[in-house]
Short mmCIF file of C-alpha atoms in Angstrom, two decimals:
data_model
loop_
_atom_site.label_atom_id
_atom_site.label_comp_id
_atom_site.label_asym_id
_atom_site.label_seq_id
_atom_site.Cartn_x
_atom_site.Cartn_y
_atom_site.Cartn_z
CA MET A 26 44.48 -56.07 46.99
CA GLU A 27 42.35 -52.96 47.45
CA LYS A 28 40.25 -51.45 44.71
CA PRO A 29 41.52 -48.34 42.95
CA LEU A 30 40.11 -45.04 44.12
CA SER A 31 38.33 -44.40 40.87
CA THR A 32 37.33 -45.75 37.54
CA ALA A 33 38.62 -43.50 34.77
CA THR A 34 36.30 -42.25 32.04
CA GLU A 35 36.70 -39.83 29.18
CA THR A 36 35.09 -37.01 31.12
CA GLY A 37 36.13 -37.67 34.70
CA PHE A 38 35.78 -40.48 37.19
CA ILE A 39 32.98 -41.92 39.26
CA GLN A 40 33.32 -43.74 42.58
CA SER A 41 30.57 -44.43 45.11
CA ASN A 42 28.20 -42.21 43.15
CA ILE A 43 30.63 -39.27 43.15
CA ILE A 44 31.22 -37.63 39.80
CA VAL A 45 34.60 -35.93 39.61
CA ARG A 46 35.34 -33.82 36.54
CA SER A 47 36.55 -30.55 38.04
CA GLU A 48 40.18 -30.00 38.96
CA SER A 49 39.26 -28.74 42.44
CA LEU A 50 37.38 -31.92 43.37
CA ARG A 51 40.05 -34.10 41.75
CA ARG A 52 42.53 -32.57 44.17
CA VAL A 53 40.27 -33.39 47.12
CA MET A 54 39.89 -36.99 45.94
CA LYS A 55 43.64 -37.44 45.51
CA LEU A 56 44.21 -36.15 49.04
CA ALA A 57 41.51 -38.51 50.34
CA GLU A 58 43.32 -41.41 48.69
CA LYS A 59 46.61 -40.45 50.35
CA LEU A 60 44.96 -39.96 53.74
CA ALA A 61 43.22 -43.33 53.59
CA ARG A 62 46.43 -45.22 54.43
CA HIS A 63 47.25 -42.99 57.41
CA PRO A 64 45.66 -43.27 60.87
CA ALA A 65 45.22 -39.49 61.28
CA ALA A 66 41.77 -38.11 62.08
CA VAL A 67 40.22 -36.24 59.18
CA LEU A 68 37.77 -33.34 59.30
CA ILE A 69 35.75 -32.87 56.11
CA VAL A 70 34.21 -29.42 55.79
CA GLY A 71 31.83 -28.09 53.18
CA GLU A 72 28.30 -26.89 52.59
CA THR A 73 25.38 -29.25 53.05
CA GLY A 74 24.87 -31.62 50.15
CA THR A 75 28.43 -31.47 48.78
CA GLY A 76 29.11 -35.19 49.33
CA LYS A 77 31.11 -35.15 52.57
CA GLU A 78 29.80 -38.55 53.69
CA MET A 79 30.66 -40.18 50.37
CA ILE A 80 34.22 -38.86 50.60
CA ALA A 81 34.43 -40.23 54.15
CA ARG A 82 33.33 -43.64 52.84
CA LEU A 83 36.02 -43.48 50.20
CA ILE A 84 38.63 -42.88 52.90
CA HIS A 85 37.38 -45.97 54.75
CA ASN A 86 37.13 -48.13 51.62
CA GLN A 87 40.69 -47.30 50.61
CA SER A 88 42.15 -47.74 54.09
CA LEU A 89 43.67 -50.81 55.72
CA ARG A 90 40.47 -50.92 57.80
CA CYS A 91 38.27 -51.47 54.74
CA ASN A 92 37.25 -54.98 55.88
CA GLN A 93 36.38 -53.77 59.37
CA PRO A 94 33.19 -51.98 60.51
CA TRP A 95 32.04 -48.67 59.05
CA VAL A 96 29.70 -46.85 61.44
CA ASP A 97 28.16 -43.51 60.50
CA VAL A 98 26.52 -41.26 63.05
CA ASN A 99 24.54 -38.08 62.46
CA CYS A 100 25.29 -36.15 65.64
CA ALA A 101 22.55 -33.62 64.91
CA ALA A 102 19.87 -36.34 64.73
CA ILE A 103 20.50 -37.80 68.21
CA PRO A 104 18.49 -36.20 71.04
CA GLU A 105 20.84 -34.27 73.31
CA HIS A 106 20.10 -36.42 76.40
CA LEU A 107 20.94 -39.61 74.47
CA VAL A 108 24.17 -38.57 72.74
CA GLU A 109 26.52 -39.86 75.46
CA SER A 110 24.78 -43.22 75.83
CA GLU A 111 24.60 -43.69 72.05
CA LEU A 112 28.29 -42.91 71.51
CA PHE A 113 29.71 -44.77 74.51
CA GLY A 114 27.00 -47.31 75.34
CA TYR A 115 25.34 -48.14 78.67
CA GLU A 116 25.05 -50.97 81.18
CA LYS A 117 21.90 -52.76 82.23
CA GLY A 118 20.03 -50.68 84.79
CA ALA A 119 21.98 -47.51 84.01
CA PHE A 120 18.67 -45.66 83.69
CA SER A 121 14.97 -46.41 83.46
CA GLY A 122 14.36 -48.60 80.44
CA ALA A 123 17.96 -49.88 80.17
CA GLU A 124 17.01 -53.56 80.34
CA ALA A 125 20.27 -54.86 78.84
CA MET A 126 23.81 -53.72 78.15
CA LYS A 127 24.13 -51.83 74.89
CA PRO A 128 27.49 -51.15 73.19
CA GLY A 129 27.99 -47.63 71.89
CA PHE A 130 28.97 -46.53 68.41
CA PHE A 131 32.65 -46.53 69.38
CA GLU A 132 32.51 -50.20 70.32
CA LEU A 133 30.57 -51.06 67.17
CA ALA A 134 33.28 -49.37 65.09
CA ASP A 135 36.19 -51.07 66.92
CA LYS A 136 39.11 -51.68 64.50
CA GLY A 137 37.14 -49.83 61.81
CA THR A 138 36.03 -46.28 61.02
CA LEU A 139 33.57 -44.10 62.90
CA PHE A 140 32.09 -41.25 60.84
CA LEU A 141 30.74 -38.40 62.95
CA ASP A 142 28.60 -36.21 60.73
CA GLU A 143 27.51 -32.74 61.88
CA ILE A 144 30.16 -32.91 64.62
CA GLY A 145 29.63 -29.21 65.37
CA ASP A 146 26.27 -30.00 67.00
CA LEU A 147 27.77 -32.00 69.89
CA ASP A 148 27.20 -30.74 73.42
CA LEU A 149 30.30 -29.33 75.14
CA LYS A 150 30.10 -31.96 77.93
CA VAL A 151 30.13 -34.78 75.39
CA GLN A 152 32.97 -33.07 73.52
CA ALA A 153 35.19 -33.39 76.62
CA LYS A 154 34.63 -37.15 76.85
CA LEU A 155 35.04 -37.56 73.10
CA LEU A 156 38.43 -35.84 73.28
CA ARG A 157 39.66 -38.33 75.89
CA VAL A 158 38.55 -41.30 73.78
CA LEU A 159 40.23 -39.89 70.68
CA ASP A 160 43.44 -39.60 72.73
CA GLY A 161 43.23 -43.34 73.39
CA VAL A 162 42.02 -43.12 76.99
CA PRO A 163 39.72 -46.05 77.99
CA TYR A 164 36.21 -45.01 78.96
CA TYR A 165 33.24 -46.33 80.93
CA ARG A 166 29.87 -47.14 79.49
CA LEU A 167 27.10 -45.13 81.10
CA GLY A 168 26.45 -46.72 84.49
CA GLY A 169 29.41 -49.08 84.11
CA SER A 170 32.48 -49.84 86.23
CA LYS A 171 34.58 -51.68 83.64
CA LYS A 172 36.75 -49.69 81.27
CA VAL A 173 36.32 -50.12 77.52
CA ASN A 174 39.26 -49.95 75.10
CA VAL A 175 38.65 -49.37 71.39
CA ASN A 176 40.80 -48.86 68.29
CA VAL A 177 38.81 -46.55 66.03
CA ARG A 178 39.74 -44.25 63.16
CA VAL A 179 37.55 -41.14 63.34
CA VAL A 180 36.45 -39.14 60.31
CA ALA A 181 34.24 -36.14 61.09
CA ALA A 182 32.28 -33.72 58.92
CA THR A 183 30.60 -30.37 59.38
CA ASN A 184 29.06 -27.53 57.41
CA ARG A 185 30.02 -25.08 60.17
CA ASP A 186 33.19 -23.09 60.67
CA LEU A 187 34.51 -25.01 63.70
CA GLU A 188 37.62 -22.86 63.96
CA GLU A 189 35.45 -19.78 64.36
CA ALA A 190 33.18 -21.67 66.77
CA ALA A 191 36.24 -22.64 68.82
CA HIS A 192 37.34 -18.99 69.03
CA ALA A 193 33.82 -18.06 70.16
CA GLY A 194 33.79 -20.78 72.84
CA ALA A 195 30.98 -22.75 71.16
CA PHE A 196 33.29 -25.68 70.36
CA ARG A 197 36.29 -27.01 72.27
CA SER A 198 39.49 -25.74 70.70
CA ASP A 199 41.48 -28.83 71.75
CA LEU A 200 38.87 -31.15 70.21
CA TYR A 201 38.87 -29.15 67.00
CA HIS A 202 42.62 -29.53 66.61
CA ARG A 203 42.38 -33.24 67.49
CA LEU A 204 39.71 -33.83 64.84
CA ALA A 205 41.40 -31.66 62.24
CA GLN A 206 44.75 -33.45 62.11
CA PHE A 207 44.02 -33.07 58.42
CA LYS A 208 41.21 -30.95 57.01
CA LEU A 209 39.60 -31.63 53.64
CA GLU A 210 37.54 -28.79 52.18
CA VAL A 211 34.92 -29.79 49.63
CA PRO A 212 34.14 -26.88 47.24
CA PRO A 213 30.47 -26.05 46.66
CA LEU A 214 28.80 -27.20 43.47
CA ARG A 215 28.42 -23.68 42.07
CA GLU A 216 32.23 -23.52 41.79
CA ARG A 217 32.37 -26.82 39.87
CA PRO A 218 30.34 -26.46 36.64
CA GLU A 219 31.82 -29.63 35.13
CA ASP A 220 30.65 -31.70 38.11
CA LEU A 221 27.30 -29.92 38.16
CA LEU A 222 26.48 -30.95 34.60
CA GLY A 223 27.87 -34.43 35.21
CA ILE A 224 25.59 -34.98 38.22
CA ALA A 225 22.59 -33.68 36.28
CA GLU A 226 23.36 -36.06 33.39
CA GLN A 227 23.89 -38.98 35.76
CA THR A 228 20.54 -38.37 37.49
CA LEU A 229 18.79 -38.13 34.13
CA HIS A 230 20.45 -41.31 32.79
CA GLU A 231 19.39 -43.27 35.86
CA HIS A 232 15.88 -43.00 34.45
CA TYR A 233 16.41 -42.49 30.72
CA PRO A 234 19.90 -43.64 29.57
CA ASP A 235 19.45 -42.25 26.04
CA SER A 236 18.14 -38.84 27.06
CA SER A 237 20.17 -35.63 27.14
CA LEU A 238 20.19 -32.08 28.45
CA THR A 239 19.63 -29.34 25.89
CA LYS A 240 21.96 -26.35 25.75
CA ASP A 241 19.32 -24.08 27.30
CA ALA A 242 18.83 -26.60 30.12
CA GLU A 243 22.59 -26.63 30.80
CA ALA A 244 22.70 -22.84 30.78
CA SER A 245 19.78 -22.70 33.21
CA LEU A 246 21.48 -25.16 35.56
CA LEU A 247 24.74 -23.22 35.46
CA ARG A 248 23.04 -19.91 36.27
CA TYR A 249 21.59 -21.04 39.59
CA ASN A 250 23.56 -20.80 42.86
CA TRP A 251 22.58 -24.28 44.23
CA PRO A 252 22.68 -23.58 47.98
CA GLY A 253 21.60 -27.21 48.56
CA ASN A 254 24.38 -28.44 46.25
CA ALA A 255 24.15 -31.99 44.82
CA ARG A 256 21.06 -32.98 46.82
CA GLU A 257 19.11 -30.00 45.53
CA LEU A 258 20.36 -30.55 41.98
CA ARG A 259 19.30 -34.21 41.95
CA ASN A 260 15.86 -33.27 43.27
CA VAL A 261 15.38 -30.68 40.52
CA VAL A 262 16.45 -33.07 37.75
CA PHE A 263 14.29 -35.86 39.19
CA GLY A 264 11.32 -33.49 39.21
CA ALA A 265 11.98 -32.69 35.55
CA VAL A 266 12.19 -36.40 34.73
CA MET A 267 8.79 -36.95 36.36
CA GLN A 268 7.03 -33.92 34.90
CA GLY A 269 8.97 -32.95 31.76
CA LYS A 270 7.37 -32.85 28.32
CA ASP A 271 9.57 -35.51 26.73
CA PRO A 272 12.18 -36.60 29.30
CA ALA A 273 12.89 -39.89 27.51
CA LYS A 274 14.53 -37.87 24.70
CA ARG A 275 15.64 -34.61 26.27
CA LEU A 276 15.24 -32.15 29.15
CA ASN A 277 14.70 -28.48 28.29
CA ALA A 278 15.09 -25.44 30.50
CA ASP A 279 11.30 -25.21 30.74
CA ASP A 280 11.22 -28.68 32.32
CA LEU A 281 13.49 -27.58 35.19
CA GLU A 282 11.75 -25.97 38.14
CA ILE A 283 14.70 -24.11 39.57
CA PRO A 284 13.74 -22.02 42.63
CA SER A 285 14.55 -18.33 42.66
CA ALA A 286 16.61 -18.49 39.46
CA PRO A 287 18.06 -15.08 38.46
CA ALA A 288 16.47 -13.25 35.57
CA PRO A 289 17.96 -14.57 32.28
CA ALA A 290 18.56 -11.07 30.89
CA VAL A 291 20.96 -10.32 33.73
CA SER A 292 22.74 -13.57 34.48
CA ALA A 293 22.66 -15.67 31.30
CA ALA A 294 25.84 -14.13 29.92
CA PRO A 295 28.30 -15.00 32.72
CA LEU A 296 28.06 -18.78 32.25
CA SER A 297 27.02 -19.89 28.78
CA GLY A 298 28.30 -22.00 25.92
CA ASP A 299 30.30 -25.21 26.16
CA LEU A 300 32.56 -26.14 29.07
CA SER A 301 35.65 -24.52 27.55
CA GLN A 302 33.75 -21.23 27.25
CA VAL A 303 32.43 -21.58 30.80
CA GLU A 304 35.99 -22.14 31.98
CA ARG A 305 37.18 -18.93 30.30
CA GLN A 306 34.31 -16.97 31.78
CA MET A 307 34.96 -18.32 35.28
CA ILE A 308 38.63 -17.38 35.01
CA MET A 309 37.77 -13.84 33.94
CA GLN A 310 35.25 -13.52 36.78
CA ALA A 311 37.73 -14.86 39.34
CA LEU A 312 40.26 -12.25 38.22
CA GLU A 313 37.58 -9.59 38.52
CA LYS A 314 36.68 -10.65 42.06
CA THR A 315 40.31 -10.58 43.14
CA ARG A 316 41.01 -7.34 41.25
CA GLY A 317 43.62 -9.02 39.11
CA ASN A 318 45.39 -10.93 41.89
CA GLN A 319 46.36 -14.09 40.00
CA GLY A 320 47.35 -16.04 43.12
CA GLN A 321 44.00 -15.42 44.83
CA ALA A 322 42.11 -16.11 41.59
CA ALA A 323 43.91 -19.44 41.15
CA LEU A 324 43.08 -20.38 44.75
CA ALA A 325 39.40 -19.51 44.24
CA LEU A 326 39.30 -21.57 41.04
CA GLY A 327 40.95 -24.57 42.65
CA ILE A 328 43.90 -24.58 40.23
CA SER A 329 47.58 -23.77 40.54
CA ARG A 330 48.88 -20.32 39.63
CA ARG A 331 51.01 -21.95 36.93
CA THR A 332 47.87 -23.46 35.35
CA LEU A 333 46.12 -20.08 35.47
CA LEU A 334 49.06 -18.33 33.80
CA ARG A 335 49.20 -21.03 31.12
CA LYS A 336 45.51 -20.57 30.34
CA LEU A 337 45.79 -16.78 30.26
CA LYS A 338 48.74 -17.05 27.91
CA ALA A 339 46.71 -19.31 25.63
CA TYR A 340 43.81 -16.84 25.58
CA ARG A 341 46.15 -13.96 24.83
CA ALA A 342 47.91 -15.89 22.07
CA ALA A 343 44.77 -17.05 20.29
CA GLY A 344 41.66 -15.03 21.14
CA GLU A 345 38.27 -16.25 20.00
CA ASP A 346 38.97 -15.74 16.33
CA GLY A 347 42.56 -16.95 16.32
CA HIS A 348 44.29 -13.56 15.87
CA ALA A 349 47.60 -13.66 17.71
CA GLY A 350 47.74 -11.17 20.56
CA SER A 351 44.05 -10.30 20.22
CA LEU A 352 40.99 -10.56 22.39
CA GLY A 353 37.94 -12.19 20.83
CA GLN A 354 34.41 -10.85 21.27
CA GLU A 355 33.59 -13.00 24.31
CA GLN A 356 36.87 -12.15 26.00
CA GLN A 357 36.31 -8.45 25.29
CA ARG A 358 33.04 -8.74 27.19
CA TYR A 359 34.89 -9.99 30.26
CA TYR A 360 37.89 -7.68 29.99
CA ARG A 361 38.00 -5.56 33.16
CA ALA A 362 39.56 -2.11 33.01
CA SER A 363 40.69 -0.82 36.40
CA THR A 364 39.15 2.50 37.43
CA GLU A 365 38.64 4.72 40.44
CA ILE A 366 35.52 6.64 39.49
CA PRO A 367 32.82 8.04 41.83
CA VAL A 368 29.51 6.29 41.30
CA ARG A 369 25.99 6.96 42.52
CA MET A 370 24.02 3.83 43.31
CA LYS A 371 20.35 3.07 43.79
CA CYS A 372 19.01 -0.12 45.34
CA ALA A 373 15.56 -0.75 46.84
CA ASP A 374 14.63 2.96 46.69
CA GLN A 375 17.79 3.90 48.60
CA GLN A 376 20.50 6.08 47.07
CA PHE A 377 24.13 6.07 48.19
CA HIS A 378 27.64 6.64 46.85
CA GLY A 379 30.56 4.39 46.09
CA THR A 380 33.65 3.91 43.95
CA LEU A 381 33.80 2.13 40.60
CA LEU A 382 36.79 -0.22 40.84
CA ASN A 383 36.62 -1.79 37.38
CA LEU A 384 34.40 -1.76 34.34
CA SER A 385 33.59 -4.04 31.42
CA LEU A 386 30.89 -4.64 28.83
CA GLY A 387 29.40 -7.28 31.11
CA GLY A 388 29.54 -5.59 34.49
CA ALA A 389 31.48 -3.62 37.08
CA GLY A 390 33.16 -3.93 40.44
CA VAL A 391 32.14 -1.34 43.02
CA LYS A 392 33.08 -0.50 46.58
CA THR A 393 30.49 0.94 48.93
CA GLU A 394 29.79 1.02 52.66
CA LYS A 395 26.21 -0.04 51.97
CA ALA A 396 25.76 -3.81 52.36
CA LEU A 397 23.95 -5.23 49.35
CA ARG A 398 22.38 -8.69 49.09
CA PHE A 399 23.17 -11.22 46.39
CA GLY A 400 20.88 -10.86 43.35
CA ALA A 401 19.56 -7.42 44.31
CA PRO A 402 18.77 -5.08 41.36
CA VAL A 403 21.08 -2.05 41.28
CA THR A 404 21.30 1.12 39.18
CA LEU A 405 24.73 2.71 38.70
CA SER A 406 25.20 6.32 37.59
CA PHE A 407 28.70 7.45 36.58
CA SER A 408 30.69 9.10 33.79
CA ILE A 409 32.64 6.94 31.38
CA PRO A 410 36.16 8.45 31.30
CA GLY A 411 36.58 10.81 28.37
CA SER A 412 32.88 10.91 27.47
CA GLY A 413 31.81 13.77 29.75
CA LYS A 414 28.30 12.32 29.87
CA GLU A 415 26.50 10.79 32.84
CA THR A 416 25.79 7.11 32.17
CA GLU A 417 23.18 4.94 33.85
CA MET A 418 23.60 1.15 33.96
CA ILE A 419 21.13 -1.36 35.38
CA GLY A 420 22.24 -4.71 36.75
CA ARG A 421 22.22 -7.14 39.67
CA VAL A 422 24.62 -8.03 42.48
CA ALA A 423 26.57 -11.10 41.30
CA TRP A 424 29.17 -11.48 44.07
CA ILE A 425 29.99 -9.93 47.43
CA ASN A 426 33.15 -9.42 49.46
CA ARG A 427 31.76 -8.03 52.71
CA GLU A 428 35.15 -7.61 54.38
CA ASP A 429 36.24 -5.03 51.81
CA GLY A 430 32.78 -3.69 50.96
CA GLN A 431 33.24 -4.80 47.36
CA HIS A 432 30.44 -6.00 45.08
CA GLY A 433 30.28 -7.30 41.55
CA ILE A 434 27.46 -5.98 39.37
CA GLN A 435 26.33 -7.80 36.22
CA PHE A 436 24.73 -5.49 33.66
CA SER A 437 21.48 -6.21 31.90
CA GLU A 438 21.11 -5.15 28.25
CA ILE A 439 23.11 -2.00 27.50
CA PRO A 440 21.58 0.58 25.09
CA ALA A 441 23.41 0.63 21.73
CA SER A 442 24.59 4.25 22.12
CA LEU A 443 26.05 3.62 25.57
CA ARG A 444 27.55 0.33 24.49
CA ALA A 445 29.43 2.00 21.62
CA THR A 446 30.84 4.69 23.95
CA LEU A 447 31.86 2.14 26.57
CA GLN A 448 33.39 -0.18 23.97
CA ARG A 449 35.53 2.58 22.47
CA TRP A 450 36.92 3.42 25.91
CA LEU A 451 37.55 -0.24 26.70
CA TRP A 452 39.38 -0.72 23.39
CA ASN A 453 41.74 2.10 24.36
CA GLU A 454 42.31 0.51 27.78
CA MET A 455 42.94 -2.91 26.18
CA GLN A 456 45.58 -1.43 23.91
CA LYS A 457 47.25 0.26 26.89
CA ASP A 458 47.48 -3.20 28.47
CA GLY A 459 49.09 -4.60 25.34
CA TRP A 460 46.03 -6.33 23.88
CA GLU A 461 44.78 -5.97 20.35
CA PRO A 462 40.95 -6.08 20.31
CA ALA A 463 39.73 -8.37 17.52
CA PRO A 464 37.42 -6.64 15.01
CA GLU A 465 33.72 -7.50 15.01
#
């Protein structure tokens, strides 16, 4: 009898060092479990450090091949002139230095699973031979005259967009479709705050089981973008364990050396508080990015549209302070009022124009032909409707949709006079939408 995919816990489940607390990663794991019993090739895509290899191992461990060989190959690490001989083997005398026959990775994985990591780095000539083997065609070892037959289940992984590479001619289209009989997409860590904190806690507890992360440490971890995903996160927490002031008891934000973290005054507000508050904030931000498109927001969040509607209904019914039909103070901050207001923008000593698409106490959505980089400081000048006064807001670029020229701007501290004017206008807009702003 095979082992279950996961061991349940109160906060999520852990298998092969993978912490799964977020709904989006749970969905990936459930799909991996279903795929394990099927012979189809699987392509796992995701940013570097998201755990693609561990998911591939789970597929093997839960498959009917679990007692057969598991062979993992990093295609990017093999010198180009050796790739073919390493994958398919060679005969004695095939080339200078080939003193004995050597089986390739396909033979070593016979009846088991072959994991091809960084598959996008394979040379086009090798891709053609790989395609034939995946189609069940016997092959020759390098320098050989006897055909080799193997029965291998292939799982591949990449951090590249192979479909785009295939369109550009950099990757064989037929091989892409053969590898991607089913494609699993692993979401980046920045979209999974529950998993992020779980991985940080796990890394800390490997060294100090009774230690904990302080609230400011959690907030600091949640603010950063984590381009290196889980690998980078584990390195940062390990560094804090080694150099922190009192890691045996707790880790503070000051102990964490997070590279290029955004300024706290600008980015602390979007993700703060406990996980339920973070969830609410992420939902509001997803709706902002999609300009209220609930289907697209649900897709970005990794949840069903029905789940999103249920959560929105719960927020509307309760609010932060429990008033039926009201918006609490935190929710008011993330309420986005749709607009179409001209805005003057300044970034890196350049001035240009755009359109204000939405506005809130926490930030704004703008559309401009000028391409802005993530985290760049921006000054917005516009008139709040009904005020008749030019308003200047300072913030940073928090998200980018380059296809539509849209950018999300997170405000830094708003002057009290401007805040009062903006809040009065937002209250009117909330009431037009059927909300009742909760009193302060």
